[in-house]
Structures are given as structure tokens and as C-alpha cells.
Amino acid sequence: METVRHGKDPLELARRQLDFAAIATQAPSSKEILFKAQTMVPMAPVRPWQRLAKTVGIAVAAGLLIFMPWLPQRASFSLVRITFEQTFNQYDAQDLVSHYTREMPVNVLTGVDYSGGASGKTGHLTLRASSAYHTSVDLRRTVEAALSSAGYELPYQILDGQINRTTWKSPAEQVVDFVAARTDGRRLSNSDLARSIMRRESVYAEGLRAQLRQLGYQLEDFGFTGRDAGERAGYDFTIACWPEDIGLSVRHYQNLTDSEQTEIRERTREYLTTLNINRDASNLVDAATNWLPIVVYVYDTSGRYDPQLTARMQAWIEQPDANELASVTFEPLDSVRDALKHVIPDYQCRLDYLSADNPYAGAGRFYKIKVTQTNLKAGNRALTDLSQFSDEDELSY
């Protein structure tokens, strides 16, 4: 019987381990060993001072990065005001305001002052514009171009100004701000515009500080408070603004007389109105009339009233004439949908009737329509409507 021999046989393994001749054939030659020995250079040992120098170098580099001089960064907010020399009735004033609002870029805030009334009395008209994206010179040119395209040859006076504030920031902060500025260069949605407005609260505070200093008061704190924060946030008083209410604190405010506190609040409201962020001062008309039967109120996705979008929507709505109002087939929501295509094209919106009754008998109907953004990107269906009439949900500011 023949024994099977394989690699695991102990005797065979022992013979291979003792076969010095076979081992020698696999070893390098003596010449190769001598050559490698002559060409090899011993590694220099790392000295302690080298380790210390490396550690100190890293620390110095970190220190330079931290303590290097911060760079100045300038923030500004541009303002323009246009005052017409002639007077307007409310109808002509609204026509001019609508054209002006439609022509202004989306990143420019607008506002209106009008001394006339709905009773047919004429009044003086003032248009305002403000922007964090334009210099005062560029904003002035933009406003003048919008007025000239209206086809009116109206004498007016125009004033421009700019609020500036310089802060010192680290290089890392400069990079972050640069990236944010690049994103602001795209087509702004209204939420982008709101965020950009809120980022500049220190600029607004700088301008108000100078205003109150002229009256002998010192501004101590200024900031967007968020919804329903009010005095709970530690401010002396708040002003209804957009995108958020603004809280303010003035030195020794609680010790001032009622007339002094009133003076401070009034000057603050006037200042914020000039910036076009006072919530109640951006639109000429806030109630339906015979010549303006469709009035809209726009709310953002959080349920907050948005005066800037409201003014733009109102400017784009094509108002019906008397015959259209009298027609049984007239649908006011069609005019609102058309305006939405220009103002809020990227969001789905819900439309609700707030009031549909006209107090003037035989003059047709008035339509108060609430537009609420639902924060959904426009897809297969642009709008979701709730077209039922409702008389119970009246607006309050």
C-alpha cells in the first residue's frame, strides 16, 4: 500500500526546513548585500528642539489666524424720496403708484404718503424707495427710470440718502458674508428679501440713534423681536414692522414724561416709515372703493401680514369696470390669479374672500380677498382656492 505524501506531512515539512541548500538558493548574493550596505544612509534622529519648533510653529500660525487684524466691513441702506409739486385725486394717485410699484425691482422696498382722501379731495403725493442692494445713486436712477416710463411729465423733487455703518470682522466672517452676498444676487423670493432686511438691523439702529440723539435721547437697544415678543423681550416698547416687529429701549425711558415717551415713539415710527419697514405705511389704499373694487391682503407662510407683497399685488390687479362688475359671470379671483403670476409665481396660494358686500346700493360689489402663501413650490397646479363668501373674517392690524 502506497502512502500518500502531501504538504501537511510532518516528516516532509521537517526535511524542507533542514534543506539548507534550497534555502541558500533563494537568498540574495553577497555582492547585492554589500552594495545595499554601502548605499544605505542611517536616518538622522529627531532632536528635541525640532519637535519643539514644530509645535511652536503650529501655535504661532494659529495665533496669527486668531489675532490678525480684523477687516472693516461697510453696510449701508439707501433711501430715495420723491415729492410731486402738483396735487392728485385718489384715483390718479393710485394709478401712478401702481405703475411705479410694478416698475420697481423686487429687492426694492416701496412706500407711499398721500394727504388726500377718498371723498374726492386732492392731496400731495410722496413716493419712497429703499434698498440694501443699491447705492443711493443707483436707486435714484432706478426710481427716475420708473417714473419716466409712466408717461407722466410731472414736476417733482427727489432726495436721496444713505445710512452707513462700519463693523470690524474676522477673515472667516468676511468669507461667510461674501457667500451670503453671492446668494442674494439671485432672483429673490420674498422670504430671501425678509431675511436680508433683518440682517441689517444694526444699520437701522445706527440711523435711529442719530435721530434720537438730536432730541436729546440715547438709544440703548434695537432689534427684531419675533412674533408676539413685545415687552417680554425686555424692550421699552415695540413698533409693528415688517418682516418682524421691532423692539427698542431708550435710556431712562420709564422715568420720562408721557409727552417725552410719545415724542420718542412718533420719531421712531416716522424713521421706520422712511425705511419702508413700518408695517402700516406701504400702500396707498387699504379699503375697497367704487373705482378700486378688488383689494387684496397678502400673508406669508407663517400667517403674518406682508405689506410689501400686498402693495405689489394691488399694483398688478386689473380692476374691473362697472359693466364687468354688473355681469353675473364676473369672477374677481381671475384678476387675483393673474397678478399672482407676476408677484408670487413660485408659491401655491390660498385665496379667501374676506368681504363681498358693497355698502353703496346699486354700485356693484366690493371684494376683499386674503392671499396666503402655503410654502409649496408651484407645480402642476398653481393655486388652491377657497371661493366661498365669508363676512365674518375681517382684517385687523
Short mmCIF file of C-alpha atoms in Angstrom, two decimals:
data_model
loop_
_atom_site.label_atom_id
_atom_site.label_comp_id
_atom_site.label_asym_id
_atom_site.label_seq_id
_atom_site.Cartn_x
_atom_site.Cartn_y
_atom_site.Cartn_z
CA MET A 1 0.00 0.00 0.00
CA GLU A 2 1.46 3.31 -1.05
CA THR A 3 1.44 6.21 1.43
CA VAL A 4 0.05 9.48 0.14
CA ARG A 5 2.51 12.34 0.68
CA HIS A 6 1.25 15.91 0.92
CA GLY A 7 2.30 19.29 2.25
CA LYS A 8 0.99 18.63 5.73
CA ASP A 9 3.16 15.54 6.35
CA PRO A 10 5.35 16.33 9.42
CA LEU A 11 8.33 14.42 8.08
CA GLU A 12 8.20 16.22 4.74
CA LEU A 13 7.95 19.62 6.47
CA ALA A 14 10.94 18.79 8.65
CA ARG A 15 13.05 17.76 5.63
CA ARG A 16 12.25 21.09 3.88
CA GLN A 17 13.16 23.15 6.92
CA LEU A 18 16.55 21.36 7.13
CA ASP A 19 17.30 21.67 3.41
CA PHE A 20 19.92 24.45 3.73
CA ALA A 21 20.90 24.18 0.07
CA ALA A 22 17.41 25.06 -1.06
CA ILE A 23 17.30 27.97 1.37
CA ALA A 24 20.61 29.30 0.09
CA THR A 25 19.41 29.34 -3.50
CA GLN A 26 16.66 31.79 -2.53
CA ALA A 27 18.95 34.15 -0.60
CA PRO A 28 20.50 37.28 -2.27
CA SER A 29 24.09 37.14 -3.39
CA SER A 30 26.91 38.56 -1.27
CA LYS A 31 27.58 41.31 -3.87
CA GLU A 32 23.99 42.52 -3.61
CA ILE A 33 24.20 42.54 0.15
CA LEU A 34 27.45 44.56 0.12
CA PHE A 35 26.07 47.08 -2.41
CA LYS A 36 22.99 47.77 -0.33
CA ALA A 37 25.08 48.10 2.78
CA GLN A 38 27.34 50.71 1.14
CA THR A 39 24.46 52.82 -0.25
CA MET A 40 22.22 52.90 2.80
CA VAL A 41 22.31 56.07 4.89
CA PRO A 42 21.21 55.93 8.52
CA MET A 43 18.20 58.08 9.43
CA ALA A 44 19.05 61.13 11.48
CA PRO A 45 17.43 61.03 14.90
CA VAL A 46 14.77 63.68 15.58
CA ARG A 47 16.23 66.12 18.04
CA PRO A 48 14.06 67.56 20.85
CA TRP A 49 14.44 71.14 19.63
CA GLN A 50 12.96 70.14 16.23
CA ARG A 51 9.88 68.74 17.90
CA LEU A 52 9.56 71.93 19.95
CA ALA A 53 10.00 74.15 16.88
CA LYS A 54 7.24 72.28 15.05
CA THR A 55 4.86 72.65 17.99
CA VAL A 56 5.70 76.34 18.41
CA GLY A 57 5.22 76.94 14.68
CA ILE A 58 1.73 75.47 14.75
CA ALA A 59 0.86 77.56 17.79
CA VAL A 60 2.21 80.75 16.19
CA ALA A 61 0.23 80.09 12.99
CA ALA A 62 -2.94 79.56 15.00
CA GLY A 63 -2.23 82.72 16.99
CA LEU A 64 -1.73 84.76 13.84
CA LEU A 65 -5.01 83.46 12.44
CA ILE A 66 -6.84 84.39 15.63
CA PHE A 67 -5.19 87.70 16.41
CA MET A 68 -4.58 89.07 12.95
CA PRO A 69 -6.23 92.48 12.46
CA TRP A 70 -9.90 92.21 11.59
CA LEU A 71 -11.05 93.80 8.38
CA PRO A 72 -13.56 96.65 8.18
CA GLN A 73 -16.88 95.84 6.58
CA ARG A 74 -19.27 98.55 5.48
CA ALA A 75 -23.03 98.00 5.48
CA SER A 76 -25.44 100.52 4.01
CA PHE A 77 -29.11 101.12 3.30
CA SER A 78 -30.13 103.54 0.55
CA LEU A 79 -33.17 105.83 0.62
CA VAL A 80 -34.97 107.89 -2.02
CA ARG A 81 -38.00 110.16 -1.62
CA ILE A 82 -39.99 111.75 -4.47
CA THR A 83 -42.40 114.60 -3.79
CA PHE A 84 -44.65 115.86 -6.58
CA GLU A 85 -45.41 119.56 -6.83
CA GLN A 86 -48.96 119.16 -8.12
CA THR A 87 -51.85 117.59 -6.23
CA PHE A 88 -53.70 114.38 -7.16
CA ASN A 89 -57.10 112.96 -6.51
CA GLN A 90 -57.01 109.46 -5.07
CA TYR A 91 -57.80 107.76 -8.37
CA ASP A 92 -54.91 109.41 -10.25
CA ALA A 93 -52.60 108.93 -7.29
CA GLN A 94 -53.34 105.20 -7.21
CA ASP A 95 -52.77 104.92 -10.94
CA LEU A 96 -49.33 106.48 -10.62
CA VAL A 97 -48.48 104.44 -7.52
CA SER A 98 -49.47 101.19 -9.26
CA HIS A 99 -47.24 101.90 -12.25
CA TYR A 100 -44.36 102.95 -10.00
CA THR A 101 -44.67 99.80 -7.87
CA ARG A 102 -44.79 97.48 -10.89
CA GLU A 103 -41.64 99.02 -12.34
CA MET A 104 -39.52 98.75 -9.19
CA PRO A 105 -37.14 95.77 -8.78
CA VAL A 106 -38.17 93.02 -6.40
CA ASN A 107 -35.34 93.86 -3.96
CA VAL A 108 -36.50 97.47 -3.53
CA LEU A 109 -38.96 98.36 -0.77
CA THR A 110 -41.60 100.95 -1.65
CA GLY A 111 -43.85 103.26 0.34
CA VAL A 112 -46.44 105.98 -0.19
CA ASP A 113 -47.59 109.11 1.63
CA TYR A 114 -50.78 110.82 0.47
CA SER A 115 -52.54 113.78 2.07
CA GLY A 116 -55.80 113.47 0.11
CA GLY A 117 -58.80 111.30 0.87
CA ALA A 118 -61.43 109.04 -0.63
CA SER A 119 -64.04 111.84 -0.64
CA GLY A 120 -62.57 113.33 -3.82
CA LYS A 121 -60.31 115.81 -2.05
CA THR A 122 -56.96 116.20 -3.77
CA GLY A 123 -53.69 115.91 -1.92
CA HIS A 124 -49.94 115.83 -2.24
CA LEU A 125 -48.27 112.53 -3.13
CA THR A 126 -44.89 111.29 -1.95
CA LEU A 127 -43.26 108.07 -3.15
CA ARG A 128 -40.49 106.32 -1.26
CA ALA A 129 -37.94 103.66 -2.14
CA SER A 130 -35.28 101.93 -0.08
CA SER A 131 -32.83 99.14 -0.74
CA ALA A 132 -29.88 97.32 0.72
CA TYR A 133 -28.78 96.22 -2.77
CA HIS A 134 -28.36 99.63 -4.43
CA THR A 135 -26.23 102.63 -3.76
CA SER A 136 -28.19 105.83 -3.31
CA VAL A 137 -27.12 106.96 -6.80
CA ASP A 138 -28.23 103.71 -8.44
CA LEU A 139 -31.50 103.71 -6.53
CA ARG A 140 -32.21 107.26 -7.61
CA ARG A 141 -31.63 106.33 -11.25
CA THR A 142 -33.93 103.31 -10.86
CA VAL A 143 -36.70 105.48 -9.44
CA GLU A 144 -36.33 108.12 -12.13
CA ALA A 145 -36.47 105.44 -14.83
CA ALA A 146 -39.67 104.02 -13.32
CA LEU A 147 -41.30 107.46 -13.28
CA SER A 148 -40.25 108.36 -16.82
CA SER A 149 -41.70 105.10 -18.16
CA ALA A 150 -45.10 106.06 -16.74
CA GLY A 151 -45.50 108.69 -19.47
CA TYR A 152 -46.19 111.49 -16.99
CA GLU A 153 -44.42 114.80 -17.40
CA LEU A 154 -44.80 115.84 -13.78
CA PRO A 155 -42.52 118.21 -11.89
CA TYR A 156 -41.16 116.62 -8.74
CA GLN A 157 -38.38 116.92 -6.21
CA ILE A 158 -36.20 113.94 -5.42
CA LEU A 159 -33.96 113.43 -2.40
CA ASP A 160 -31.62 110.54 -1.79
CA GLY A 161 -29.54 109.46 1.15
CA GLN A 162 -27.73 106.53 2.63
CA ILE A 163 -27.29 105.08 6.12
CA ASN A 164 -23.81 103.67 6.62
CA ARG A 165 -22.29 101.57 9.36
CA THR A 166 -18.78 100.11 9.54
CA THR A 167 -18.04 96.99 11.57
CA TRP A 168 -14.84 95.02 12.04
CA LYS A 169 -14.98 91.34 11.17
CA SER A 170 -12.57 88.43 11.06
CA PRO A 171 -11.45 87.00 7.71
CA ALA A 172 -13.65 83.95 8.33
CA GLU A 173 -16.71 86.17 8.82
CA GLN A 174 -15.80 88.06 5.66
CA VAL A 175 -15.87 84.79 3.71
CA VAL A 176 -19.28 83.87 5.16
CA ASP A 177 -20.68 87.31 4.30
CA PHE A 178 -19.28 87.08 0.79
CA VAL A 179 -21.01 83.74 0.22
CA ALA A 180 -24.27 85.17 1.60
CA ALA A 181 -23.97 88.17 -0.72
CA ARG A 182 -23.48 85.85 -3.69
CA THR A 183 -26.70 84.01 -2.85
CA ASP A 184 -28.53 87.34 -2.54
CA GLY A 185 -27.62 88.09 -6.14
CA ARG A 186 -30.11 85.56 -7.49
CA ARG A 187 -33.77 86.29 -8.09
CA LEU A 188 -35.07 86.96 -4.61
CA SER A 189 -38.14 85.36 -3.19
CA ASN A 190 -39.90 87.38 -0.56
CA SER A 191 -38.51 85.20 2.22
CA ASP A 192 -34.99 85.93 0.95
CA LEU A 193 -35.80 89.64 0.97
CA ALA A 194 -37.17 89.42 4.51
CA ARG A 195 -34.00 87.71 5.75
CA SER A 196 -31.80 90.29 4.06
CA ILE A 197 -33.80 93.10 5.70
CA MET A 198 -33.44 91.56 9.16
CA ARG A 199 -29.68 91.06 8.76
CA ARG A 200 -29.23 94.85 8.61
CA GLU A 201 -30.84 95.80 11.91
CA SER A 202 -27.54 97.30 13.12
CA VAL A 203 -27.67 99.74 10.18
CA TYR A 204 -31.21 100.80 11.05
CA ALA A 205 -30.19 101.22 14.68
CA GLU A 206 -27.32 103.49 13.64
CA GLY A 207 -29.67 105.84 11.80
CA LEU A 208 -32.25 105.91 14.59
CA ARG A 209 -29.55 106.53 17.19
CA ALA A 210 -28.61 109.70 15.33
CA GLN A 211 -32.27 110.74 15.06
CA LEU A 212 -32.94 110.35 18.78
CA ARG A 213 -29.65 112.00 19.70
CA GLN A 214 -30.93 115.18 18.06
CA LEU A 215 -33.85 115.11 20.51
CA GLY A 216 -31.59 114.52 23.50
CA TYR A 217 -32.30 110.79 23.94
CA GLN A 218 -29.97 107.81 23.81
CA LEU A 219 -30.93 104.55 22.07
CA GLU A 220 -29.72 101.55 24.07
CA ASP A 221 -31.22 98.55 22.28
CA PHE A 222 -32.80 97.89 18.90
CA GLY A 223 -33.77 94.61 17.29
CA PHE A 224 -36.35 92.48 15.54
CA THR A 225 -38.32 90.80 18.30
CA GLY A 226 -40.13 87.99 16.54
CA ARG A 227 -43.84 87.43 16.74
CA ASP A 228 -45.64 88.40 19.95
CA ALA A 229 -42.40 89.11 21.82
CA GLY A 230 -43.11 92.70 22.81
CA GLU A 231 -42.05 93.89 26.22
CA ARG A 232 -41.41 90.30 27.30
CA ALA A 233 -38.13 90.53 25.37
CA GLY A 234 -37.00 93.34 27.67
CA TYR A 235 -37.66 96.29 25.36
CA ASP A 236 -39.31 99.51 26.47
CA PHE A 237 -41.76 99.45 23.55
CA THR A 238 -42.29 97.83 20.17
CA ILE A 239 -43.31 99.10 16.72
CA ALA A 240 -45.30 97.00 14.23
CA CYS A 241 -42.85 96.44 11.36
CA TRP A 242 -42.07 94.05 8.54
CA PRO A 243 -40.73 91.35 8.46
CA GLU A 244 -40.95 91.32 12.29
CA ASP A 245 -41.88 93.81 14.95
CA ILE A 246 -39.02 95.94 16.24
CA GLY A 247 -38.28 96.39 19.92
CA LEU A 248 -36.50 99.45 21.30
CA SER A 249 -35.02 100.56 24.58
CA VAL A 250 -34.08 104.16 25.38
CA ARG A 251 -32.02 105.24 28.37
CA HIS A 252 -34.22 106.24 31.34
CA TYR A 253 -37.33 105.70 29.21
CA GLN A 254 -39.50 104.69 32.17
CA ASN A 255 -38.57 107.91 34.01
CA LEU A 256 -39.59 110.17 31.12
CA THR A 257 -42.88 112.05 30.97
CA ASP A 258 -45.74 110.80 28.81
CA SER A 259 -45.14 113.54 26.25
CA GLU A 260 -41.44 112.63 26.01
CA GLN A 261 -42.24 108.96 25.53
CA THR A 262 -44.78 109.87 22.86
CA GLU A 263 -42.18 112.02 21.11
CA ILE A 264 -39.74 109.11 21.03
CA ARG A 265 -42.31 106.69 19.66
CA GLU A 266 -43.51 109.11 16.99
CA ARG A 267 -40.00 109.91 15.81
CA THR A 268 -39.26 106.18 15.68
CA ARG A 269 -42.37 105.47 13.60
CA GLU A 270 -41.51 108.27 11.19
CA TYR A 271 -37.99 106.92 10.83
CA LEU A 272 -39.12 103.33 10.21
CA THR A 273 -41.69 104.61 7.71
CA THR A 274 -38.87 106.32 5.82
CA LEU A 275 -37.10 102.95 5.66
CA ASN A 276 -40.34 101.37 4.33
CA ILE A 277 -40.37 98.70 7.02
CA ASN A 278 -43.18 100.20 9.08
CA ARG A 279 -45.92 97.63 8.54
CA ASP A 280 -48.79 100.07 8.13
CA ALA A 281 -47.27 102.54 5.68
CA SER A 282 -46.51 100.87 2.35
CA ASN A 283 -49.76 101.07 0.38
CA LEU A 284 -51.92 103.99 -0.71
CA VAL A 285 -55.28 102.23 -0.48
CA ASP A 286 -56.26 99.69 2.17
CA ALA A 287 -60.02 99.63 1.59
CA ALA A 288 -62.19 98.94 -1.44
CA THR A 289 -63.81 101.85 -3.25
CA ASN A 290 -66.02 102.31 -6.31
CA TRP A 291 -63.01 102.75 -8.55
CA LEU A 292 -60.95 100.08 -6.74
CA PRO A 293 -63.42 97.26 -6.05
CA ILE A 294 -60.81 94.49 -5.60
CA VAL A 295 -58.48 94.87 -2.64
CA VAL A 296 -56.07 92.15 -1.52
CA TYR A 297 -54.19 91.40 1.69
CA VAL A 298 -51.18 89.09 1.41
CA TYR A 299 -49.94 86.88 4.25
CA ASP A 300 -46.74 84.87 4.33
CA THR A 301 -46.41 81.18 5.13
CA SER A 302 -46.31 81.94 8.87
CA GLY A 303 -49.58 83.84 8.75
CA ARG A 304 -48.01 87.32 9.02
CA TYR A 305 -49.37 90.22 7.04
CA ASP A 306 -46.87 91.29 4.35
CA PRO A 307 -47.32 94.95 3.30
CA GLN A 308 -44.70 94.80 0.57
CA LEU A 309 -46.28 91.86 -1.24
CA THR A 310 -49.70 93.41 -0.66
CA ALA A 311 -48.63 96.63 -2.39
CA ARG A 312 -47.15 94.71 -5.33
CA MET A 313 -50.21 92.50 -5.67
CA GLN A 314 -52.52 95.52 -5.55
CA ALA A 315 -50.48 97.23 -8.26
CA TRP A 316 -50.78 94.25 -10.63
CA ILE A 317 -54.51 93.63 -10.24
CA GLU A 318 -56.52 94.77 -13.25
CA GLN A 319 -59.59 96.43 -11.78
CA PRO A 320 -62.96 95.69 -13.45
CA ASP A 321 -65.18 98.42 -14.86
CA ALA A 322 -68.84 98.92 -13.98
CA ASN A 323 -70.10 96.59 -16.73
CA GLU A 324 -67.85 93.76 -15.63
CA LEU A 325 -68.90 94.21 -12.02
CA ALA A 326 -72.55 94.01 -13.01
CA SER A 327 -72.06 90.81 -15.00
CA VAL A 328 -73.13 87.56 -13.36
CA THR A 329 -70.13 85.81 -14.91
CA PHE A 330 -67.54 88.15 -13.41
CA GLU A 331 -65.01 86.31 -11.25
CA PRO A 332 -62.69 88.56 -9.19
CA LEU A 333 -60.37 85.68 -8.39
CA ASP A 334 -59.30 85.58 -12.03
CA SER A 335 -57.77 89.06 -11.66
CA VAL A 336 -56.01 87.96 -8.49
CA ARG A 337 -54.61 84.83 -10.16
CA ASP A 338 -53.20 86.92 -13.00
CA ALA A 339 -51.50 89.23 -10.51
CA LEU A 340 -50.03 86.25 -8.64
CA LYS A 341 -48.23 85.17 -11.80
CA HIS A 342 -46.23 88.40 -11.65
CA VAL A 343 -45.74 88.75 -7.90
CA ILE A 344 -45.59 85.26 -6.34
CA PRO A 345 -45.02 82.86 -9.24
CA ASP A 346 -43.15 80.19 -7.26
CA TYR A 347 -45.61 79.53 -4.44
CA GLN A 348 -49.01 78.00 -4.20
CA CYS A 349 -51.52 80.32 -2.53
CA ARG A 350 -54.89 80.01 -0.91
CA LEU A 351 -57.48 82.66 -1.76
CA ASP A 352 -60.22 83.52 0.73
CA TYR A 353 -62.99 86.08 0.45
CA LEU A 354 -62.98 88.33 3.49
CA SER A 355 -65.90 90.54 2.46
CA ALA A 356 -68.03 90.75 -0.65
CA ASP A 357 -70.70 93.34 0.12
CA ASN A 358 -70.70 96.85 -1.32
CA PRO A 359 -72.20 99.44 1.06
CA TYR A 360 -73.16 101.61 -1.92
CA ALA A 361 -76.50 100.33 -3.24
CA GLY A 362 -76.64 99.70 -6.96
CA ALA A 363 -72.91 100.22 -7.45
CA GLY A 364 -71.93 96.58 -7.87
CA ARG A 365 -69.83 94.74 -5.33
CA PHE A 366 -66.61 95.16 -3.36
CA TYR A 367 -64.16 92.29 -2.94
CA LYS A 368 -61.67 91.92 -0.10
CA ILE A 369 -59.51 88.89 -0.78
CA LYS A 370 -56.95 87.32 1.53
CA VAL A 371 -53.96 85.70 -0.19
CA THR A 372 -51.99 83.23 1.93
CA GLN A 373 -48.78 81.59 0.77
CA THR A 374 -48.75 77.87 1.51
CA ASN A 375 -44.98 77.45 1.09
CA LEU A 376 -45.36 74.88 -1.67
CA LYS A 377 -43.46 75.29 -4.91
CA ALA A 378 -45.68 75.83 -7.91
CA GLY A 379 -46.17 72.52 -9.68
CA ASN A 380 -48.94 71.10 -11.79
CA ARG A 381 -51.47 73.40 -10.18
CA ALA A 382 -50.53 76.98 -9.40
CA LEU A 383 -53.31 77.92 -6.97
CA THR A 384 -55.62 76.32 -4.49
CA ASP A 385 -58.74 78.41 -3.99
CA LEU A 386 -61.39 78.61 -1.32
CA SER A 387 -64.00 80.61 -3.20
CA GLN A 388 -66.79 80.64 -0.63
CA PHE A 389 -68.01 84.03 0.52
CA SER A 390 -67.40 84.90 4.15
CA ASP A 391 -68.44 88.02 6.03
CA GLU A 392 -67.08 87.08 9.42
CA ASP A 393 -63.33 87.26 8.99
CA GLU A 394 -62.48 90.97 8.98
CA LEU A 395 -58.85 92.12 8.98
CA SER A 396 -57.30 93.86 11.92
CA TYR A 397 -53.83 95.29 12.11
#
